């Protein structure tokens, strides 16, 4: 049985979002994960990319890739609700590795 569970989170921000607001969202996400006994392993800004189709009336997105390690499988309901309600986030994806 695995002792560590790895997750990859990709967050796409509205390209007009200010850096301080992006950091606020990522900090809140990190605090929610730490409450679930998980932590960021790495946080990488991939950059701004053209989207294949419009998402929330945006043709570009600012991509961030996060690696998360947890000691137990995560219940992601709370995180999904937060990211869905956050207006700065236009799309996200959480993958279990």
PDB file of N, CA, C and O in Angstrom, residues 48-96:
ATOM      1  N   UNK A  48       1.412  32.076 -20.118  1.00  0.00           N
ATOM      2  CA  UNK A  48       0.175  32.399 -20.810  1.00  0.00           C
ATOM      3  C   UNK A  48       0.138  31.652 -22.137  1.00  0.00           C
ATOM      4  O   UNK A  48       1.116  31.636 -22.873  1.00  0.00           O
ATOM      5  N   UNK A  49      -0.999  31.023 -22.409  1.00  0.00           N
ATOM      6  CA  UNK A  49      -1.147  30.243 -23.643  1.00  0.00           C
ATOM      7  C   UNK A  49      -2.489  30.552 -24.290  1.00  0.00           C
ATOM      8  O   UNK A  49      -3.451  30.903 -23.615  1.00  0.00           O
ATOM      9  N   UNK A  50      -2.512  30.372 -25.593  1.00  0.00           N
ATOM     10  CA  UNK A  50      -3.743  30.514 -26.363  1.00  0.00           C
ATOM     11  C   UNK A  50      -4.613  29.286 -26.101  1.00  0.00           C
ATOM     12  O   UNK A  50      -4.127  28.151 -26.121  1.00  0.00           O
ATOM     13  N   UNK A  51      -5.893  29.492 -25.856  1.00  0.00           N
ATOM     14  CA  UNK A  51      -6.818  28.388 -25.617  1.00  0.00           C
ATOM     15  C   UNK A  51      -7.383  27.890 -26.945  1.00  0.00           C
ATOM     16  O   UNK A  51      -7.519  28.652 -27.898  1.00  0.00           O
ATOM     17  N   UNK A  52      -7.722  26.622 -27.020  1.00  0.00           N
ATOM     18  CA  UNK A  52      -8.272  26.038 -28.238  1.00  0.00           C
ATOM     19  C   UNK A  52      -9.672  26.575 -28.534  1.00  0.00           C
ATOM     20  O   UNK A  52     -10.095  26.628 -29.681  1.00  0.00           O
ATOM     21  N   UNK A  53     -10.388  26.972 -27.485  1.00  0.00           N
ATOM     22  CA  UNK A  53     -11.726  27.538 -27.641  1.00  0.00           C
ATOM     23  C   UNK A  53     -11.963  28.513 -26.490  1.00  0.00           C
ATOM     24  O   UNK A  53     -11.225  28.505 -25.498  1.00  0.00           O
ATOM     25  N   UNK A  54     -12.952  29.360 -26.624  1.00  0.00           N
ATOM     26  CA  UNK A  54     -13.244  30.349 -25.592  1.00  0.00           C
ATOM     27  C   UNK A  54     -13.738  29.668 -24.322  1.00  0.00           C
ATOM     28  O   UNK A  54     -14.586  28.770 -24.364  1.00  0.00           O
ATOM     29  N   UNK A  55     -13.201  30.092 -23.202  1.00  0.00           N
ATOM     30  CA  UNK A  55     -13.652  29.642 -21.889  1.00  0.00           C
ATOM     31  C   UNK A  55     -13.974  30.900 -21.102  1.00  0.00           C
ATOM     32  O   UNK A  55     -13.101  31.747 -20.906  1.00  0.00           O
ATOM     33  N   UNK A  56     -15.213  31.034 -20.676  1.00  0.00           N
ATOM     34  CA  UNK A  56     -15.676  32.230 -19.973  1.00  0.00           C
ATOM     35  C   UNK A  56     -15.284  33.501 -20.724  1.00  0.00           C
ATOM     36  O   UNK A  56     -14.746  34.440 -20.156  1.00  0.00           O
ATOM     37  N   UNK A  57     -15.477  33.475 -22.031  1.00  0.00           N
ATOM     38  CA  UNK A  57     -15.219  34.598 -22.950  1.00  0.00           C
ATOM     39  C   UNK A  57     -13.749  34.992 -23.031  1.00  0.00           C
ATOM     40  O   UNK A  57     -13.417  36.115 -23.390  1.00  0.00           O
ATOM     41  N   UNK A  58     -12.846  34.061 -22.696  1.00  0.00           N
ATOM     42  CA  UNK A  58     -11.403  34.324 -22.755  1.00  0.00           C
ATOM     43  C   UNK A  58     -10.766  33.433 -23.819  1.00  0.00           C
ATOM     44  O   UNK A  58     -11.079  32.251 -23.911  1.00  0.00           O
ATOM     45  N   UNK A  59      -9.846  34.010 -24.601  1.00  0.00           N
ATOM     46  CA  UNK A  59      -9.143  33.231 -25.624  1.00  0.00           C
ATOM     47  C   UNK A  59      -7.742  32.823 -25.169  1.00  0.00           C
ATOM     48  O   UNK A  59      -7.087  32.019 -25.809  1.00  0.00           O
ATOM     49  N   UNK A  60      -7.277  33.399 -24.052  1.00  0.00           N
ATOM     50  CA  UNK A  60      -5.972  33.055 -23.476  1.00  0.00           C
ATOM     51  C   UNK A  60      -6.159  32.702 -22.016  1.00  0.00           C
ATOM     52  O   UNK A  60      -7.145  33.086 -21.390  1.00  0.00           O
ATOM     53  N   UNK A  61      -5.174  31.999 -21.471  1.00  0.00           N
ATOM     54  CA  UNK A  61      -5.202  31.659 -20.059  1.00  0.00           C
ATOM     55  C   UNK A  61      -3.800  31.622 -19.501  1.00  0.00           C
ATOM     56  O   UNK A  61      -2.839  31.328 -20.215  1.00  0.00           O
ATOM     57  N   UNK A  62      -3.667  31.936 -18.216  1.00  0.00           N
ATOM     58  CA  UNK A  62      -2.387  31.884 -17.518  1.00  0.00           C
ATOM     59  C   UNK A  62      -2.350  30.573 -16.727  1.00  0.00           C
ATOM     60  O   UNK A  62      -3.123  30.396 -15.786  1.00  0.00           O
ATOM     61  N   UNK A  63      -1.472  29.652 -17.117  1.00  0.00           N
ATOM     62  CA  UNK A  63      -1.444  28.299 -16.575  1.00  0.00           C
ATOM     63  C   UNK A  63      -0.458  28.165 -15.415  1.00  0.00           C
ATOM     64  O   UNK A  63       0.669  28.651 -15.494  1.00  0.00           O
ATOM     65  N   UNK A  64      -0.891  27.475 -14.366  1.00  0.00           N
ATOM     66  CA  UNK A  64      -0.048  27.118 -13.225  1.00  0.00           C
ATOM     67  C   UNK A  64      -0.166  25.618 -12.998  1.00  0.00           C
ATOM     68  O   UNK A  64      -1.264  25.058 -13.055  1.00  0.00           O
ATOM     69  N   UNK A  65       0.971  24.965 -12.736  1.00  0.00           N
ATOM     70  CA  UNK A  65       0.986  23.528 -12.442  1.00  0.00           C
ATOM     71  C   UNK A  65       1.489  23.327 -11.015  1.00  0.00           C
ATOM     72  O   UNK A  65       2.556  23.810 -10.654  1.00  0.00           O
ATOM     73  N   UNK A  66       0.702  22.625 -10.234  1.00  0.00           N
ATOM     74  CA  UNK A  66       1.033  22.374  -8.832  1.00  0.00           C
ATOM     75  C   UNK A  66       1.146  20.869  -8.609  1.00  0.00           C
ATOM     76  O   UNK A  66       0.329  20.105  -9.111  1.00  0.00           O
ATOM     77  N   UNK A  67       2.138  20.471  -7.870  1.00  0.00           N
ATOM     78  CA  UNK A  67       2.260  19.068  -7.457  1.00  0.00           C
ATOM     79  C   UNK A  67       1.976  19.016  -5.960  1.00  0.00           C
ATOM     80  O   UNK A  67       2.521  19.792  -5.192  1.00  0.00           O
ATOM     81  N   UNK A  68       1.119  18.072  -5.574  1.00  0.00           N
ATOM     82  CA  UNK A  68       0.671  17.965  -4.192  1.00  0.00           C
ATOM     83  C   UNK A  68       0.957  16.556  -3.694  1.00  0.00           C
ATOM     84  O   UNK A  68       0.742  15.581  -4.418  1.00  0.00           O
ATOM     85  N   UNK A  69       1.466  16.458  -2.485  1.00  0.00           N
ATOM     86  CA  UNK A  69       1.683  15.165  -1.831  1.00  0.00           C
ATOM     87  C   UNK A  69       0.798  15.093  -0.593  1.00  0.00           C
ATOM     88  O   UNK A  69       0.709  16.046   0.167  1.00  0.00           O
ATOM     89  N   UNK A  70       0.164  13.938  -0.423  1.00  0.00           N
ATOM     90  CA  UNK A  70      -0.720  13.729   0.726  1.00  0.00           C
ATOM     91  C   UNK A  70      -0.412  12.376   1.355  1.00  0.00           C
ATOM     92  O   UNK A  70       0.022  11.452   0.667  1.00  0.00           O
ATOM     93  N   UNK A  71      -0.679  12.279   2.640  1.00  0.00           N
ATOM     94  CA  UNK A  71      -0.437  11.027   3.356  1.00  0.00           C
ATOM     95  C   UNK A  71      -1.608  10.054   3.220  1.00  0.00           C
ATOM     96  O   UNK A  71      -1.469   8.881   3.489  1.00  0.00           O
ATOM     97  N   UNK A  72      -2.762  10.592   2.817  1.00  0.00           N
ATOM     98  CA  UNK A  72      -3.949   9.755   2.626  1.00  0.00           C
ATOM     99  C   UNK A  72      -4.709  10.296   1.412  1.00  0.00           C
ATOM    100  O   UNK A  72      -4.488  11.436   0.994  1.00  0.00           O
ATOM    101  N   UNK A  73      -5.585   9.516   0.811  1.00  0.00           N
ATOM    102  CA  UNK A  73      -6.357  10.010  -0.330  1.00  0.00           C
ATOM    103  C   UNK A  73      -7.171  11.249   0.074  1.00  0.00           C
ATOM    104  O   UNK A  73      -7.736  11.296   1.162  1.00  0.00           O
ATOM    105  N   UNK A  74      -7.202  12.226  -0.811  1.00  0.00           N
ATOM    106  CA  UNK A  74      -7.862  13.493  -0.492  1.00  0.00           C
ATOM    107  C   UNK A  74      -9.329  13.473  -0.887  1.00  0.00           C
ATOM    108  O   UNK A  74      -9.705  12.926  -1.928  1.00  0.00           O
ATOM    109  N   UNK A  75     -10.154  14.092  -0.053  1.00  0.00           N
ATOM    110  CA  UNK A  75     -11.550  14.351  -0.387  1.00  0.00           C
ATOM    111  C   UNK A  75     -11.578  15.752  -0.996  1.00  0.00           C
ATOM    112  O   UNK A  75     -11.401  16.751  -0.305  1.00  0.00           O
ATOM    113  N   UNK A  76     -11.764  15.833  -2.292  1.00  0.00           N
ATOM    114  CA  UNK A  76     -11.571  17.078  -3.029  1.00  0.00           C
ATOM    115  C   UNK A  76     -12.842  17.913  -3.200  1.00  0.00           C
ATOM    116  O   UNK A  76     -12.814  18.920  -3.903  1.00  0.00           O
ATOM    117  N   UNK A  77     -13.915  17.549  -2.537  1.00  0.00           N
ATOM    118  CA  UNK A  77     -15.175  18.276  -2.712  1.00  0.00           C
ATOM    119  C   UNK A  77     -15.027  19.755  -2.375  1.00  0.00           C
ATOM    120  O   UNK A  77     -15.469  20.618  -3.134  1.00  0.00           O
ATOM    121  N   UNK A  78     -14.427  20.050  -1.232  1.00  0.00           N
ATOM    122  CA  UNK A  78     -14.260  21.434  -0.788  1.00  0.00           C
ATOM    123  C   UNK A  78     -13.399  22.241  -1.760  1.00  0.00           C
ATOM    124  O   UNK A  78     -13.705  23.396  -2.070  1.00  0.00           O
ATOM    125  N   UNK A  79     -12.337  21.626  -2.248  1.00  0.00           N
ATOM    126  CA  UNK A  79     -11.433  22.300  -3.172  1.00  0.00           C
ATOM    127  C   UNK A  79     -12.134  22.543  -4.502  1.00  0.00           C
ATOM    128  O   UNK A  79     -12.001  23.622  -5.097  1.00  0.00           O
ATOM    129  N   UNK A  80     -12.901  21.580  -4.981  1.00  0.00           N
ATOM    130  CA  UNK A  80     -13.673  21.756  -6.217  1.00  0.00           C
ATOM    131  C   UNK A  80     -14.660  22.910  -6.087  1.00  0.00           C
ATOM    132  O   UNK A  80     -14.782  23.728  -7.004  1.00  0.00           O
ATOM    133  N   UNK A  81     -15.350  22.984  -4.967  1.00  0.00           N
ATOM    134  CA  UNK A  81     -16.319  24.069  -4.749  1.00  0.00           C
ATOM    135  C   UNK A  81     -15.600  25.412  -4.741  1.00  0.00           C
ATOM    136  O   UNK A  81     -16.048  26.371  -5.377  1.00  0.00           O
ATOM    137  N   UNK A  82     -14.467  25.488  -4.050  1.00  0.00           N
ATOM    138  CA  UNK A  82     -13.713  26.750  -3.987  1.00  0.00           C
ATOM    139  C   UNK A  82     -13.252  27.188  -5.378  1.00  0.00           C
ATOM    140  O   UNK A  82     -13.443  28.345  -5.770  1.00  0.00           O
ATOM    141  N   UNK A  83     -12.650  26.278  -6.142  1.00  0.00           N
ATOM    142  CA  UNK A  83     -12.128  26.640  -7.461  1.00  0.00           C
ATOM    143  C   UNK A  83     -13.259  26.965  -8.446  1.00  0.00           C
ATOM    144  O   UNK A  83     -13.092  27.813  -9.320  1.00  0.00           O
ATOM    145  N   UNK A  84     -14.408  26.319  -8.305  1.00  0.00           N
ATOM    146  CA  UNK A  84     -15.551  26.640  -9.165  1.00  0.00           C
ATOM    147  C   UNK A  84     -16.109  28.030  -8.875  1.00  0.00           C
ATOM    148  O   UNK A  84     -16.564  28.723  -9.779  1.00  0.00           O
ATOM    149  N   UNK A  85     -16.066  28.442  -7.631  1.00  0.00           N
ATOM    150  CA  UNK A  85     -16.622  29.742  -7.237  1.00  0.00           C
ATOM    151  C   UNK A  85     -15.646  30.892  -7.437  1.00  0.00           C
ATOM    152  O   UNK A  85     -16.077  32.043  -7.495  1.00  0.00           O
ATOM    153  N   UNK A  86     -14.368  30.599  -7.514  1.00  0.00           N
ATOM    154  CA  UNK A  86     -13.356  31.651  -7.657  1.00  0.00           C
ATOM    155  C   UNK A  86     -13.439  32.257  -9.056  1.00  0.00           C
ATOM    156  O   UNK A  86     -13.260  31.569 -10.056  1.00  0.00           O
ATOM    157  N   UNK A  87     -13.701  33.565  -9.120  1.00  0.00           N
ATOM    158  CA  UNK A  87     -13.914  34.226 -10.412  1.00  0.00           C
ATOM    159  C   UNK A  87     -12.628  34.377 -11.217  1.00  0.00           C
ATOM    160  O   UNK A  87     -12.681  34.502 -12.438  1.00  0.00           O
ATOM    161  N   UNK A  88     -11.469  34.359 -10.569  1.00  0.00           N
ATOM    162  CA  UNK A  88     -10.197  34.508 -11.270  1.00  0.00           C
ATOM    163  C   UNK A  88      -9.808  33.234 -12.025  1.00  0.00           C
ATOM    164  O   UNK A  88      -9.034  33.278 -12.970  1.00  0.00           O
ATOM    165  N   UNK A  89     -10.333  32.092 -11.590  1.00  0.00           N
ATOM    166  CA  UNK A  89     -10.009  30.799 -12.193  1.00  0.00           C
ATOM    167  C   UNK A  89     -11.017  30.507 -13.301  1.00  0.00           C
ATOM    168  O   UNK A  89     -12.221  30.470 -13.054  1.00  0.00           O
ATOM    169  N   UNK A  90     -10.510  30.297 -14.531  1.00  0.00           N
ATOM    170  CA  UNK A  90     -11.441  29.984 -15.619  1.00  0.00           C
ATOM    171  C   UNK A  90     -11.546  28.485 -15.876  1.00  0.00           C
ATOM    172  O   UNK A  90     -12.508  28.020 -16.449  1.00  0.00           O
ATOM    173  N   UNK A  91     -10.553  27.710 -15.437  1.00  0.00           N
ATOM    174  CA  UNK A  91     -10.603  26.249 -15.583  1.00  0.00           C
ATOM    175  C   UNK A  91      -9.560  25.649 -14.647  1.00  0.00           C
ATOM    176  O   UNK A  91      -8.547  26.263 -14.352  1.00  0.00           O
ATOM    177  N   UNK A  92      -9.799  24.412 -14.222  1.00  0.00           N
ATOM    178  CA  UNK A  92      -8.822  23.684 -13.401  1.00  0.00           C
ATOM    179  C   UNK A  92      -8.971  22.193 -13.663  1.00  0.00           C
ATOM    180  O   UNK A  92      -9.983  21.742 -14.178  1.00  0.00           O
ATOM    181  N   UNK A  93      -7.928  21.457 -13.315  1.00  0.00           N
ATOM    182  CA  UNK A  93      -7.934  20.014 -13.467  1.00  0.00           C
ATOM    183  C   UNK A  93      -7.119  19.414 -12.328  1.00  0.00           C
ATOM    184  O   UNK A  93      -6.011  19.876 -12.053  1.00  0.00           O
ATOM    185  N   UNK A  94      -7.670  18.419 -11.654  1.00  0.00           N
ATOM    186  CA  UNK A  94      -6.964  17.719 -10.577  1.00  0.00           C
ATOM    187  C   UNK A  94      -6.799  16.263 -10.989  1.00  0.00           C
ATOM    188  O   UNK A  94      -7.791  15.580 -11.249  1.00  0.00           O
ATOM    189  N   UNK A  95      -5.549  15.824 -11.049  1.00  0.00           N
ATOM    190  CA  UNK A  95      -5.245  14.453 -11.444  1.00  0.00           C
ATOM    191  C   UNK A  95      -4.558  13.715 -10.311  1.00  0.00           C
ATOM    192  O   UNK A  95      -3.653  14.262  -9.671  1.00  0.00           O
ATOM    193  N   UNK A  96      -4.949  12.477 -10.095  1.00  0.00           N
ATOM    194  CA  UNK A  96      -4.251  11.627  -9.136  1.00  0.00           C
ATOM    195  C   UNK A  96      -3.221  10.838  -9.914  1.00  0.00           C
ATOM    196  O   UNK A  96      -3.550  10.176 -10.897  1.00  0.00           O
TER     197      UNK A  96
END
